[in-house]
Amino acid sequence: MGRPRTPLIDRERIATAALELVDEKGEFTLVQVARRLGVQTASLYHHVDGRDGIVELLRERVCEAIDPGALGAPAWEDALAGWARSYRAAFAAHPRAIPLLMASPVRAPRVLEHYERAVRVLLDAGFAVDDVMKVIIALENLILGSALDMAAPEPMWVLPDESATPWLARALSGPAGPRANTAFELALTGCLSHFASLRVASPGGDA
């Protein structure tokens, strides 16, 4: 039999199958991906470089939801804030992918472009080159932690006996609301305020 005119699999289908597995189980294997696509495991190697290649496909797929224009805001604070909110939303849609992606170095070119733009925003804003990645990593820690928090149960604290933890009970007695969103915005505001203190020069280059 000749080859089918329409390929049974391609990189997009592989990414979709792997992400479905991660969303369901928090993990994937090449055998599971192949089975879901109805092909032999060996067929995957014609399209990806094994498991690491699929992980990078997953990273690209999740990051496709990050607004590419967020880092184009005129003010660096607005650029980082917009990027952070969009980044958080993209990963909150697939929280089980976060541990998997954090365990592997970033190699995907389309994802590296996001970092390139973020670095340029900070350098143009007057941040020292030695501080740039510290700022980005700190922001990512906030983003990814909050994305996981969005998947946490509500309420997160259950008090069988409020008399044993009265101060905690009092703190939790306030009006209910979007806990993760409120905490994220508070932390983001604090981060941006501290980041501003790290700037060594104005955008025009004056110290």
mmCIF file of C-alpha atoms in Angstrom:
data_model
loop_
_atom_site.group_PDB
_atom_site.id
_atom_site.type_symbol
_atom_site.label_atom_id
_atom_site.label_comp_id
_atom_site.label_asym_id
_atom_site.label_seq_id
_atom_site.Cartn_x
_atom_site.Cartn_y
_atom_site.Cartn_z
ATOM 1 C CA MET A 1 0.000 0.000 0.000
ATOM 2 C CA GLY A 2 1.188 3.501 -0.783
ATOM 3 C CA ARG A 3 1.418 6.272 1.756
ATOM 4 C CA PRO A 4 -1.839 8.114 2.483
ATOM 5 C CA ARG A 5 -2.186 11.443 0.711
ATOM 6 C CA THR A 6 -2.965 13.134 4.036
ATOM 7 C CA PRO A 7 -0.408 12.286 6.721
ATOM 8 C CA LEU A 8 -1.890 10.541 9.739
ATOM 9 C CA ILE A 9 0.148 12.708 12.101
ATOM 10 C CA ASP A 10 2.105 15.933 12.146
ATOM 11 C CA ARG A 11 3.626 18.125 14.821
ATOM 12 C CA GLU A 12 0.338 19.897 15.521
ATOM 13 C CA ARG A 13 -1.537 16.633 16.066
ATOM 14 C CA ILE A 14 1.248 15.323 18.279
ATOM 15 C CA ALA A 15 1.132 18.481 20.405
ATOM 16 C CA THR A 16 -2.645 18.244 20.715
ATOM 17 C CA ALA A 17 -2.571 14.596 21.786
ATOM 18 C CA ALA A 18 0.231 15.155 24.296
ATOM 19 C CA LEU A 19 -1.468 18.206 25.816
ATOM 20 C CA GLU A 20 -4.730 16.290 26.176
ATOM 21 C CA LEU A 21 -2.851 13.589 28.083
ATOM 22 C CA VAL A 22 -1.104 16.122 30.310
ATOM 23 C CA ASP A 23 -4.388 17.907 31.053
ATOM 24 C CA GLU A 24 -5.948 14.561 31.980
ATOM 25 C CA LYS A 25 -3.074 12.818 33.758
ATOM 26 C CA GLY A 26 -0.330 15.382 34.386
ATOM 27 C CA GLU A 27 2.109 13.365 32.284
ATOM 28 C CA PHE A 28 2.499 11.600 28.955
ATOM 29 C CA THR A 29 4.542 8.840 27.364
ATOM 30 C CA LEU A 30 5.399 8.387 23.714
ATOM 31 C CA VAL A 31 3.415 5.138 23.716
ATOM 32 C CA GLN A 32 0.331 6.943 25.008
ATOM 33 C CA VAL A 33 0.677 9.723 22.427
ATOM 34 C CA ALA A 34 1.070 7.207 19.612
ATOM 35 C CA ARG A 35 -1.895 5.175 20.819
ATOM 36 C CA ARG A 36 -4.092 8.271 20.973
ATOM 37 C CA LEU A 37 -3.110 9.144 17.406
ATOM 38 C CA GLY A 38 -3.580 5.590 16.171
ATOM 39 C CA VAL A 39 0.010 5.139 14.970
ATOM 40 C CA GLN A 40 3.106 3.198 15.929
ATOM 41 C CA THR A 41 5.418 4.832 18.457
ATOM 42 C CA ALA A 42 8.255 4.806 15.936
ATOM 43 C CA SER A 43 6.206 7.058 13.657
ATOM 44 C CA LEU A 44 6.539 9.921 16.153
ATOM 45 C CA TYR A 45 10.285 10.084 15.580
ATOM 46 C CA HIS A 46 9.700 11.203 11.991
ATOM 47 C CA HIS A 47 8.277 14.446 13.395
ATOM 48 C CA VAL A 48 9.857 15.072 16.812
ATOM 49 C CA ASP A 49 13.094 14.384 18.638
ATOM 50 C CA GLY A 50 11.615 11.973 21.131
ATOM 51 C CA ARG A 51 10.123 12.996 24.451
ATOM 52 C CA ASP A 52 12.147 16.225 24.729
ATOM 53 C CA GLY A 53 10.846 17.290 21.348
ATOM 54 C CA ILE A 54 7.254 16.751 22.436
ATOM 55 C CA VAL A 55 7.836 18.723 25.641
ATOM 56 C CA GLU A 56 8.964 21.680 23.553
ATOM 57 C CA LEU A 57 5.900 21.291 21.334
ATOM 58 C CA LEU A 58 3.799 21.486 24.494
ATOM 59 C CA ARG A 59 5.649 24.608 25.602
ATOM 60 C CA GLU A 60 5.013 26.253 22.243
ATOM 61 C CA ARG A 61 1.354 25.242 22.281
ATOM 62 C CA VAL A 62 0.702 26.635 25.772
ATOM 63 C CA CYS A 63 2.643 29.822 25.057
ATOM 64 C CA GLU A 64 0.674 30.463 21.859
ATOM 65 C CA ALA A 65 -2.020 31.908 24.127
ATOM 66 C CA ILE A 66 0.298 34.616 25.489
ATOM 67 C CA ASP A 67 -0.558 37.965 23.919
ATOM 68 C CA PRO A 68 2.391 38.836 21.655
ATOM 69 C CA GLY A 69 1.537 42.524 21.811
ATOM 70 C CA ALA A 70 1.601 42.785 25.606
ATOM 71 C CA LEU A 71 5.298 43.650 25.704
ATOM 72 C CA GLY A 72 4.761 46.464 23.214
ATOM 73 C CA ALA A 73 3.179 48.838 25.737
ATOM 74 C CA PRO A 74 4.993 52.213 25.890
ATOM 75 C CA ALA A 75 5.732 52.059 29.642
ATOM 76 C CA TRP A 76 7.875 49.164 30.838
ATOM 77 C CA GLU A 77 5.617 48.626 33.888
ATOM 78 C CA ASP A 78 2.552 48.250 31.653
ATOM 79 C CA ALA A 79 4.479 45.964 29.302
ATOM 80 C CA LEU A 80 5.554 43.619 32.099
ATOM 81 C CA ALA A 81 2.148 43.705 33.776
ATOM 82 C CA GLY A 82 0.319 42.906 30.548
ATOM 83 C CA TRP A 83 2.772 40.123 29.736
ATOM 84 C CA ALA A 84 2.439 38.683 33.249
ATOM 85 C CA ARG A 85 -1.360 38.624 33.128
ATOM 86 C CA SER A 86 -1.428 37.021 29.689
ATOM 87 C CA TYR A 87 1.314 34.531 30.607
ATOM 88 C CA ARG A 88 -0.590 33.564 33.776
ATOM 89 C CA ALA A 89 -3.840 33.030 31.881
ATOM 90 C CA ALA A 90 -2.123 30.822 29.309
ATOM 91 C CA PHE A 91 -0.635 28.522 31.935
ATOM 92 C CA ALA A 92 -3.688 28.592 34.198
ATOM 93 C CA ALA A 93 -5.538 26.912 31.317
ATOM 94 C CA HIS A 94 -3.119 23.963 31.602
ATOM 95 C CA PRO A 95 -1.870 23.879 35.217
ATOM 96 C CA ARG A 96 -0.768 20.255 35.031
ATOM 97 C CA ALA A 97 1.719 21.212 32.327
ATOM 98 C CA ILE A 98 3.587 23.580 34.641
ATOM 99 C CA PRO A 99 5.676 21.003 36.591
ATOM 100 C CA LEU A 100 6.449 19.173 33.367
ATOM 101 C CA LEU A 101 7.638 22.276 31.525
ATOM 102 C CA MET A 102 9.574 23.650 34.484
ATOM 103 C CA ALA A 103 11.624 20.438 34.619
ATOM 104 C CA SER A 104 12.983 20.985 31.111
ATOM 105 C CA PRO A 105 15.167 23.795 29.675
ATOM 106 C CA VAL A 106 13.465 26.208 27.289
ATOM 107 C CA ARG A 107 14.563 25.530 23.715
ATOM 108 C CA ALA A 108 11.538 26.346 21.547
ATOM 109 C CA PRO A 109 12.449 29.289 19.267
ATOM 110 C CA ARG A 110 8.973 30.839 19.398
ATOM 111 C CA VAL A 111 9.068 30.810 23.184
ATOM 112 C CA LEU A 112 12.590 32.217 23.311
ATOM 113 C CA GLU A 113 11.281 35.157 21.268
ATOM 114 C CA HIS A 114 9.061 36.125 24.234
ATOM 115 C CA TYR A 115 12.109 36.282 26.474
ATOM 116 C CA GLU A 116 14.055 38.241 23.878
ATOM 117 C CA ARG A 117 11.330 40.901 23.822
ATOM 118 C CA ALA A 118 11.097 40.975 27.628
ATOM 119 C CA VAL A 119 14.857 41.433 27.930
ATOM 120 C CA ARG A 120 14.765 44.259 25.411
ATOM 121 C CA VAL A 121 11.951 45.998 27.317
ATOM 122 C CA LEU A 122 13.975 45.933 30.526
ATOM 123 C CA LEU A 123 17.232 47.029 28.935
ATOM 124 C CA ASP A 124 15.495 49.904 27.161
ATOM 125 C CA ALA A 125 13.934 50.902 30.494
ATOM 126 C CA GLY A 126 17.343 51.284 32.097
ATOM 127 C CA PHE A 127 17.819 48.007 33.934
ATOM 128 C CA ALA A 128 21.363 46.694 34.305
ATOM 129 C CA VAL A 129 22.018 43.627 32.189
ATOM 130 C CA ASP A 130 22.968 41.678 35.334
ATOM 131 C CA ASP A 131 19.507 42.349 36.812
ATOM 132 C CA VAL A 132 17.400 41.531 33.774
ATOM 133 C CA MET A 133 17.086 37.773 34.205
ATOM 134 C CA LYS A 134 16.601 38.158 37.972
ATOM 135 C CA VAL A 135 13.582 40.338 37.256
ATOM 136 C CA ILE A 136 12.171 37.960 34.644
ATOM 137 C CA ILE A 137 12.661 34.867 36.830
ATOM 138 C CA ALA A 138 11.095 36.592 39.832
ATOM 139 C CA LEU A 139 8.120 37.554 37.692
ATOM 140 C CA GLU A 140 7.821 34.007 36.351
ATOM 141 C CA ASN A 141 7.845 32.588 39.883
ATOM 142 C CA LEU A 142 4.874 34.813 40.674
ATOM 143 C CA ILE A 143 3.093 34.002 37.413
ATOM 144 C CA LEU A 144 3.436 30.220 37.599
ATOM 145 C CA GLY A 145 2.696 30.042 41.303
ATOM 146 C CA SER A 146 -0.468 32.034 40.766
ATOM 147 C CA ALA A 147 -1.443 29.897 37.772
ATOM 148 C CA LEU A 148 -1.271 26.839 40.034
ATOM 149 C CA ASP A 149 -3.222 28.701 42.728
ATOM 150 C CA MET A 150 -6.028 29.266 40.233
ATOM 151 C CA ALA A 151 -6.444 25.483 40.055
ATOM 152 C CA ALA A 152 -6.570 25.136 43.843
ATOM 153 C CA PRO A 153 -9.872 24.378 45.576
ATOM 154 C CA GLU A 154 -12.145 27.035 47.034
ATOM 155 C CA PRO A 155 -12.013 27.340 49.964
ATOM 156 C CA MET A 156 -8.356 26.437 50.402
ATOM 157 C CA TRP A 157 -8.471 26.496 54.218
ATOM 158 C CA VAL A 158 -10.993 24.321 56.060
ATOM 159 C CA LEU A 159 -11.142 24.862 59.825
ATOM 160 C CA PRO A 160 -12.696 21.928 61.724
ATOM 161 C CA ASP A 161 -12.446 23.894 64.966
ATOM 162 C CA GLU A 162 -12.246 27.659 64.600
ATOM 163 C CA SER A 163 -11.459 28.051 68.287
ATOM 164 C CA ALA A 164 -8.119 26.315 67.700
ATOM 165 C CA THR A 165 -7.075 28.911 65.099
ATOM 166 C CA PRO A 166 -9.063 32.034 65.972
ATOM 167 C CA TRP A 167 -6.836 34.535 64.192
ATOM 168 C CA LEU A 168 -6.881 32.500 61.008
ATOM 169 C CA ALA A 169 -10.653 32.181 61.278
ATOM 170 C CA ARG A 170 -10.928 35.938 61.650
ATOM 171 C CA ALA A 171 -8.694 36.541 58.624
ATOM 172 C CA LEU A 172 -10.783 34.146 56.545
ATOM 173 C CA SER A 173 -14.088 35.710 57.581
ATOM 174 C CA GLY A 174 -13.786 38.604 55.138
ATOM 175 C CA PRO A 175 -15.887 38.845 51.993
ATOM 176 C CA ALA A 176 -15.437 35.981 49.566
ATOM 177 C CA GLY A 177 -13.875 36.845 46.254
ATOM 178 C CA PRO A 178 -11.440 35.725 43.579
ATOM 179 C CA ARG A 179 -8.631 34.862 46.002
ATOM 180 C CA ALA A 180 -6.044 33.987 43.375
ATOM 181 C CA ASN A 181 -6.710 37.086 41.264
ATOM 182 C CA THR A 182 -6.620 39.481 44.198
ATOM 183 C CA ALA A 183 -3.401 37.992 45.559
ATOM 184 C CA PHE A 184 -1.783 38.011 42.130
ATOM 185 C CA GLU A 185 -2.527 41.681 41.519
ATOM 186 C CA LEU A 186 -1.223 42.573 44.985
ATOM 187 C CA ALA A 187 2.005 40.663 44.423
ATOM 188 C CA LEU A 188 2.393 42.015 40.884
ATOM 189 C CA THR A 189 2.062 45.601 42.118
ATOM 190 C CA GLY A 190 4.673 44.933 44.794
ATOM 191 C CA CYS A 191 7.059 43.323 42.321
ATOM 192 C CA LEU A 192 6.810 46.175 39.839
ATOM 193 C CA SER A 193 7.389 48.712 42.606
ATOM 194 C CA HIS A 194 10.531 46.910 43.723
ATOM 195 C CA PHE A 195 11.721 46.376 40.160
ATOM 196 C CA ALA A 196 11.549 50.133 39.625
ATOM 197 C CA SER A 197 14.085 50.621 42.416
ATOM 198 C CA LEU A 198 16.569 48.460 40.509
ATOM 199 C CA ARG A 199 16.710 50.694 37.453
ATOM 200 C CA VAL A 200 20.142 52.240 37.026
ATOM 201 C CA ALA A 201 19.283 54.650 34.207
ATOM 202 C CA SER A 202 16.331 56.334 32.579
ATOM 203 C CA PRO A 203 15.270 55.189 29.094
ATOM 204 C CA GLY A 204 17.271 58.080 27.736
ATOM 205 C CA GLY A 205 20.411 56.730 29.330
ATOM 206 C CA ASP A 206 20.784 59.192 32.229
ATOM 207 C CA ALA A 207 21.813 57.689 35.531
#
